[in-house]
PDB file of C-alpha atoms in Angstrom:
ATOM      1  CA  GLY A  71      26.627  -1.004  -4.149  1.00 81.00           C
ATOM      2  CA  ARG A  72      30.085  -0.671  -5.717  1.00 81.00           C
ATOM      3  CA  ALA A  73      28.692  -0.637  -9.255  1.00 78.00           C
ATOM      4  CA  LYS A  74      26.235   2.110  -8.276  1.00 80.00           C
ATOM      5  CA  ASP A  75      29.066   4.107  -6.689  1.00 79.00           C
ATOM      6  CA  ILE A  76      31.011   3.940  -9.966  1.00 73.00           C
ATOM      7  CA  GLU A  77      27.924   4.792 -12.050  1.00 73.00           C
ATOM      8  CA  MET A  78      27.050   7.823  -9.900  1.00 77.00           C
ATOM      9  CA  SER A  79      30.584   9.220  -9.607  1.00 78.00           C
ATOM     10  CA  GLY A  80      30.720  10.559 -13.142  1.00 73.00           C
ATOM     11  CA  PRO A  81      29.247  13.586 -14.871  1.00 76.00           C
ATOM     12  CA  GLY A  82      26.559  11.443 -16.562  1.00 78.00           C
ATOM     13  CA  ARG A  83      24.651  10.806 -13.328  1.00 80.00           C
ATOM     14  CA  PRO A  84      20.969  11.874 -13.237  1.00 78.00           C
ATOM     15  CA  PRO A  85      20.113  15.230 -11.648  1.00 77.00           C
ATOM     16  CA  PRO A  86      19.729  15.122  -7.851  1.00 76.00           C
ATOM     17  CA  ALA A  87      16.612  15.863  -5.822  1.00 68.00           C
ATOM     18  CA  LYS A  88      15.427  19.447  -5.585  1.00 70.00           C
ATOM     19  CA  ILE A  89      14.554  19.976  -1.941  1.00 66.00           C
ATOM     20  CA  GLU A  90      13.750  23.300  -0.325  1.00 65.00           C
ATOM     21  CA  THR A  91      16.302  24.147   2.308  1.00 62.00           C
ATOM     22  CA  VAL A  92      15.289  25.396   5.727  1.00 60.00           C
ATOM     23  CA  ALA A  93      16.496  28.779   6.872  1.00 61.00           C
ATOM     24  CA  PRO A  94      18.505  28.702  10.129  1.00 59.00           C
ATOM     25  CA  GLU A  95      15.813  30.777  11.866  1.00 61.00           C
ATOM     26  CA  ASP A  96      13.278  28.012  11.086  1.00 63.00           C
ATOM     27  CA  HIS A  97      15.268  25.322  12.917  1.00 62.00           C
ATOM     28  CA  PRO A  98      13.580  24.013  16.084  1.00 65.00           C
ATOM     29  CA  GLY A  99      16.652  24.658  18.243  1.00 74.00           C
ATOM     30  CA  ASP A 100      19.624  22.335  18.112  1.00 85.00           C
ATOM     31  CA  ALA A 101      21.142  21.372  14.778  1.00 89.00           C
ATOM     32  CA  PRO A 102      22.103  17.784  13.917  1.00 93.00           C
ATOM     33  CA  ILE A 103      25.644  16.753  14.869  1.00 94.00           C
ATOM     34  CA  LEU A 104      27.931  14.473  12.880  1.00 95.00           C
ATOM     35  CA  ARG A 105      29.072  12.006  15.579  1.00 95.00           C
ATOM     36  CA  THR A 106      31.075   9.488  13.527  1.00 94.00           C
ATOM     37  CA  ASP A 107      32.316  10.085   9.996  1.00 95.00           C
ATOM     38  CA  LEU A 108      33.761   7.112   8.111  1.00 95.00           C
ATOM     39  CA  ARG A 109      34.605   6.813   4.422  1.00 95.00           C
ATOM     40  CA  ASP A 110      31.403   4.982   3.471  1.00 96.00           C
ATOM     41  CA  MET A 111      29.001   5.708   6.329  1.00 96.00           C
ATOM     42  CA  CYS A 112      28.371   8.088   9.190  1.00 97.00           C
ATOM     43  CA  CYS A 113      26.347   8.429  12.361  1.00 96.00           C
ATOM     44  CA  ILE A 114      24.402  11.631  13.024  1.00 96.00           C
ATOM     45  CA  HIS A 115      22.696  12.790  16.201  1.00 95.00           C
ATOM     46  CA  LYS A 116      19.198  13.972  15.253  1.00 93.00           C
ATOM     47  CA  PRO A 117      17.785  16.444  17.752  1.00 92.00           C
ATOM     48  CA  ALA A 118      14.088  16.505  18.600  1.00 88.00           C
ATOM     49  CA  GLY A 119      12.070  18.514  16.102  1.00 87.00           C
ATOM     50  CA  TRP A 120      13.893  17.337  12.972  1.00 89.00           C
ATOM     51  CA  GLU A 121      12.236  15.043  10.418  1.00 87.00           C
ATOM     52  CA  VAL A 122      14.073  11.994   9.048  1.00 86.00           C
ATOM     53  CA  ASP A 123      12.427  12.289   5.674  1.00 77.00           C
ATOM     54  CA  ASN A 124      11.865  14.651   2.815  1.00 55.00           C
ATOM     55  CA  GLN A 125       8.088  14.234   2.998  1.00 57.00           C
ATOM     56  CA  ASP A 126       6.264  16.694   5.222  1.00 56.00           C
ATOM     57  CA  ALA A 127       4.967  14.514   8.041  1.00 59.00           C
ATOM     58  CA  GLY A 128       4.850  17.090  10.753  1.00 63.00           C
ATOM     59  CA  GLY A 129       6.557  20.338   9.962  1.00 69.00           C
ATOM     60  CA  GLY A 130      10.088  19.785  11.229  1.00 76.00           C
ATOM     61  CA  PRO A 131      13.089  20.658   9.101  1.00 82.00           C
ATOM     62  CA  TRP A 132      14.287  17.726   7.026  1.00 86.00           C
ATOM     63  CA  MET A 133      17.424  15.779   7.774  1.00 89.00           C
ATOM     64  CA  SER A 134      17.791  15.341   4.002  1.00 89.00           C
ATOM     65  CA  CYS A 135      18.343  19.104   3.640  1.00 87.00           C
ATOM     66  CA  TRP A 136      20.950  19.039   6.376  1.00 90.00           C
ATOM     67  CA  LEU A 137      22.735  16.109   4.692  1.00 92.00           C
ATOM     68  CA  MET A 138      22.783  17.900   1.336  1.00 91.00           C
ATOM     69  CA  GLU A 139      24.252  20.997   3.007  1.00 90.00           C
ATOM     70  CA  GLN A 140      26.928  18.933   4.786  1.00 93.00           C
ATOM     71  CA  PHE A 141      27.998  16.710   1.898  1.00 94.00           C
ATOM     72  CA  ASP A 142      28.854  17.987  -1.567  1.00 91.00           C
ATOM     73  CA  ILE A 143      27.286  15.983  -4.408  1.00 89.00           C
ATOM     74  CA  ASP A 144      30.721  15.196  -5.867  1.00 88.00           C
ATOM     75  CA  ASP A 145      31.945  13.756  -2.556  1.00 92.00           C
ATOM     76  CA  VAL A 146      28.765  12.031  -1.260  1.00 93.00           C
ATOM     77  CA  PRO A 147      26.270  11.784  -4.140  1.00 91.00           C
ATOM     78  CA  ILE A 148      23.850   9.433  -2.328  1.00 93.00           C
ATOM     79  CA  ALA A 149      22.992  12.228   0.134  1.00 92.00           C
ATOM     80  CA  HIS A 150      21.349  14.049  -2.786  1.00 90.00           C
ATOM     81  CA  TYR A 151      19.104  11.219  -4.077  1.00 88.00           C
ATOM     82  CA  GLU A 152      15.645  10.651  -2.658  1.00 87.00           C
ATOM     83  CA  GLU A 153      15.213   7.140  -4.134  1.00 85.00           C
ATOM     84  CA  HIS A 154      17.847   5.954  -1.647  1.00 87.00           C
ATOM     85  CA  GLN A 155      16.423   7.994   1.260  1.00 90.00           C
ATOM     86  CA  PHE A 156      19.396  10.363   1.006  1.00 92.00           C
ATOM     87  CA  GLY A 157      21.510   7.549   2.481  1.00 94.00           C
ATOM     88  CA  MET A 158      19.484   7.298   5.713  1.00 94.00           C
ATOM     89  CA  VAL A 159      18.695   3.699   6.628  1.00 91.00           C
ATOM     90  CA  GLN A 160      16.128   4.195   9.396  1.00 86.00           C
ATOM     91  CA  ARG A 161      13.596   6.685  10.674  1.00 83.00           C
ATOM     92  CA  LEU A 162      13.172   8.396  13.998  1.00 84.00           C
ATOM     93  CA  ASP A 163       9.988  10.259  14.913  1.00 82.00           C
ATOM     94  CA  ILE A 164      10.045  14.061  14.911  1.00 83.00           C
ATOM     95  CA  PRO A 165       9.659  14.498  18.720  1.00 84.00           C
ATOM     96  CA  SER A 166      12.498  12.017  19.348  1.00 86.00           C
ATOM     97  CA  SER A 167      16.220  12.570  19.428  1.00 90.00           C
ATOM     98  CA  GLY A 168      18.770   9.891  18.680  1.00 90.00           C
ATOM     99  CA  LEU A 169      21.334   8.466  16.317  1.00 92.00           C
ATOM    100  CA  ILE A 170      20.688   8.044  12.592  1.00 93.00           C
ATOM    101  CA  LEU A 171      22.874   5.831  10.414  1.00 94.00           C
ATOM    102  CA  VAL A 172      23.660   7.151   6.932  1.00 96.00           C
ATOM    103  CA  GLY A 173      25.428   5.470   4.036  1.00 95.00           C
ATOM    104  CA  LYS A 174      27.809   7.914   2.347  1.00 96.00           C
ATOM    105  CA  THR A 175      28.319   5.520  -0.553  1.00 95.00           C
ATOM    106  CA  TRP A 176      25.868   3.074  -2.070  1.00 92.00           C
ATOM    107  CA  GLU A 177      28.063   0.249  -0.802  1.00 94.00           C
ATOM    108  CA  GLY A 178      27.898   1.705   2.721  1.00 95.00           C
ATOM    109  CA  TYR A 179      24.137   2.267   2.427  1.00 96.00           C
ATOM    110  CA  TYR A 180      23.427  -1.324   1.335  1.00 94.00           C
ATOM    111  CA  SER A 181      25.789  -2.672   3.998  1.00 95.00           C
ATOM    112  CA  LEU A 182      23.886  -0.790   6.711  1.00 94.00           C
ATOM    113  CA  LYS A 183      20.498  -1.858   5.273  1.00 92.00           C
ATOM    114  CA  TRP A 184      21.625  -5.502   5.219  1.00 92.00           C
ATOM    115  CA  GLN A 185      22.883  -5.304   8.810  1.00 91.00           C
ATOM    116  CA  LEU A 186      19.622  -3.713   9.941  1.00 87.00           C
ATOM    117  CA  GLN A 187      17.426  -6.250   8.133  1.00 86.00           C
ATOM    118  CA  THR A 188      19.386  -9.286   9.328  1.00 87.00           C
ATOM    119  CA  GLY A 189      19.523  -8.225  12.962  1.00 81.00           C
ATOM    120  CA  LYS A 190      23.258  -7.473  12.976  1.00 86.00           C
ATOM    121  CA  LEU A 191      22.512  -3.965  14.294  1.00 85.00           C
ATOM    122  CA  THR A 192      20.897  -3.559  17.699  1.00 83.00           C
ATOM    123  CA  ARG A 193      18.472  -0.681  18.142  1.00 83.00           C
ATOM    124  CA  ASP A 194      17.819   0.322  21.749  1.00 85.00           C
ATOM    125  CA  TYR A 195      15.460   3.126  22.731  1.00 86.00           C
ATOM    126  CA  VAL A 196      15.107   4.797  26.117  1.00 88.00           C
ATOM    127  CA  ILE A 197      11.475   5.789  26.627  1.00 86.00           C
ATOM    128  CA  LEU A 198       9.602   7.650  29.335  1.00 88.00           C
ATOM    129  CA  VAL A 199       5.994   6.388  29.321  1.00 87.00           C
ATOM    130  CA  HIS A 200       2.897   7.474  31.212  1.00 89.00           C
ATOM    131  CA  ASN A 201       1.766   5.218  34.049  1.00 88.00           C
ATOM    132  CA  TRP A 202       3.617   2.313  35.545  1.00 86.00           C
ATOM    133  CA  VAL A 203       4.695  -0.693  33.572  1.00 82.00           C
ATOM    134  CA  GLU A 204       5.070  -3.814  35.718  1.00 76.00           C
ATOM    135  CA  LEU A 205       8.500  -3.737  37.347  1.00 63.00           C
ATOM    136  CA  ASP A 206       9.711  -7.316  37.482  1.00 61.00           C
ATOM    137  CA  GLY A 207      13.214  -7.013  35.985  1.00 56.00           C
ATOM    138  CA  ARG A 208      12.378  -9.385  33.130  1.00 57.00           C
ATOM    139  CA  LEU A 209      12.195  -8.811  29.410  1.00 57.00           C
ATOM    140  CA  ASN A 210       8.935  -9.494  27.653  1.00 60.00           C
ATOM    141  CA  GLN A 211       9.378 -12.521  25.392  1.00 59.00           C
ATOM    142  CA  GLN A 212       6.032 -12.761  23.607  1.00 56.00           C
ATOM    143  CA  SER A 213       3.959 -10.335  21.612  1.00 58.00           C
ATOM    144  CA  PHE A 214       1.093  -8.503  23.280  1.00 58.00           C
ATOM    145  CA  ALA A 215      -0.223  -7.221  19.933  1.00 60.00           C
ATOM    146  CA  GLU A 216      -3.956  -7.581  19.477  1.00 63.00           C
ATOM    147  CA  LYS A 217      -3.697  -9.871  16.430  1.00 63.00           C
ATOM    148  CA  ALA A 218      -0.589 -11.812  17.495  1.00 64.00           C
ATOM    149  CA  ALA A 219      -0.854 -15.590  17.563  1.00 68.00           C
ATOM    150  CA  GLU A 220      -0.164 -17.380  20.842  1.00 69.00           C
ATOM    151  CA  GLY A 221       3.589 -17.672  21.321  1.00 66.00           C
ATOM    152  CA  ASP A 222       4.555 -15.062  18.680  1.00 67.00           C
ATOM    153  CA  ALA A 223       7.862 -13.430  19.505  1.00 66.00           C
ATOM    154  CA  ALA A 224       7.709  -9.851  20.666  1.00 66.00           C
ATOM    155  CA  PRO A 225       8.557  -7.263  17.953  1.00 70.00           C
ATOM    156  CA  ALA A 226      10.459  -5.435  20.678  1.00 74.00           C
ATOM    157  CA  GLN A 227      11.698  -6.365  24.112  1.00 77.00           C
ATOM    158  CA  LEU A 228      11.041  -4.070  27.042  1.00 79.00           C
ATOM    159  CA  ARG A 229      12.848  -3.732  30.338  1.00 82.00           C
ATOM    160  CA  VAL A 230      11.552  -1.386  33.012  1.00 85.00           C
ATOM    161  CA  LEU A 231      14.367   0.567  34.656  1.00 87.00           C
ATOM    162  CA  ALA A 232      12.432   2.714  37.112  1.00 88.00           C
ATOM    163  CA  HIS A 233       9.087   4.026  38.260  1.00 90.00           C
ATOM    164  CA  LEU A 234       8.812   7.768  38.682  1.00 92.00           C
ATOM    165  CA  ARG A 235       6.301  10.095  40.327  1.00 93.00           C
ATOM    166  CA  HIS A 236       5.789  13.765  39.670  1.00 89.00           C
ATOM    167  CA  GLU A 237       3.396  16.050  41.514  1.00 90.00           C
ATOM    168  CA  SER A 238       2.053  19.090  39.752  1.00 87.00           C
ATOM    169  CA  GLU A 239      -0.772  21.281  41.003  1.00 89.00           C
ATOM    170  CA  GLY A 240      -1.856  18.621  43.472  1.00 88.00           C
ATOM    171  CA  GLU A 241      -2.013  15.825  40.866  1.00 91.00           C
ATOM    172  CA  GLU A 242       0.315  12.873  40.912  1.00 92.00           C
ATOM    173  CA  MET A 243       1.680  11.690  37.581  1.00 92.00           C
ATOM    174  CA  LYS A 244       3.124   8.182  37.369  1.00 93.00           C
ATOM    175  CA  MET A 245       5.718   7.312  34.734  1.00 92.00           C
ATOM    176  CA  SER A 246       8.011   4.419  33.846  1.00 90.00           C
ATOM    177  CA  LEU A 247      11.499   4.658  32.417  1.00 91.00           C
ATOM    178  CA  VAL A 248      11.794   1.817  29.901  1.00 88.00           C
ATOM    179  CA  VAL A 249      14.470   0.483  27.553  1.00 87.00           C
ATOM    180  CA  MET A 250      13.090  -1.023  24.365  1.00 83.00           C
ATOM    181  CA  ARG A 251      15.184  -3.199  22.043  1.00 81.00           C
ATOM    182  CA  ALA A 252      13.698  -3.442  18.561  1.00 78.00           C
ATOM    183  CA  GLN A 253      13.866  -6.901  16.981  1.00 67.00           C
ATOM    184  CA  LYS A 254      15.111  -7.471  13.452  1.00 61.00           C
ATOM    185  CA  ALA A 255      12.671  -7.078  10.585  1.00 50.00           C
ATOM    186  CA  LYS A 256      11.111 -10.310   9.356  1.00 46.00           C
TER     187      LYS A 256
END
C-alpha cells in the first residue's frame, strides 16, 4: 500500500475515473455523513437509497460520486480510482443504511481489506424480517444453506431479539427483529 501511495501522489499518476455526478435534487433524501475521519481511513454513514458502487444496480446515487466530491484527488487519490472501488472495502444494499469503511490511502485500504478478510472486523446487521424466527435466545451454529454439508459452519450467526405484530386493515403481520453477525470470508 505504501508504494502505491507514493506512486499515486505525483503528477505522473494515471487519469482518474470519469463518473457522472448526481444533482442534489436527484438524491433520495438524506446525504451520506462522514462519521470518523482518520488520516488513512474513514467511516461513512450511508443512508438508504444510495448505491455503494459506480455500476448502476438499482438507480440510487453512487457513493463513489459523493466520495469524489468530498475528497480532492490531490489529498485522497484512491477515492477517484474505480479499480480500487474508490477506497470502499464493502458493499451495502441500496435499501439499507449503515456504516461503510473507506481507505483514504492505499495502505489504509489494504489494511481494512486484510482485516475484513481475516475476520478482524466484526460486521453486525440489525434486520427486520417477515414472519417469526424461532425465539430461543441461541445463535445458529451450522449452515442451513441448501447445498451445505452436514456440520458446515454458518456463514452468518443470527440472534432473534424480538417478535413483533402489526395490524393493518384487519390483517396481522408478524415480524422478527434479528441481529446477524457475518462471518469472515473463507
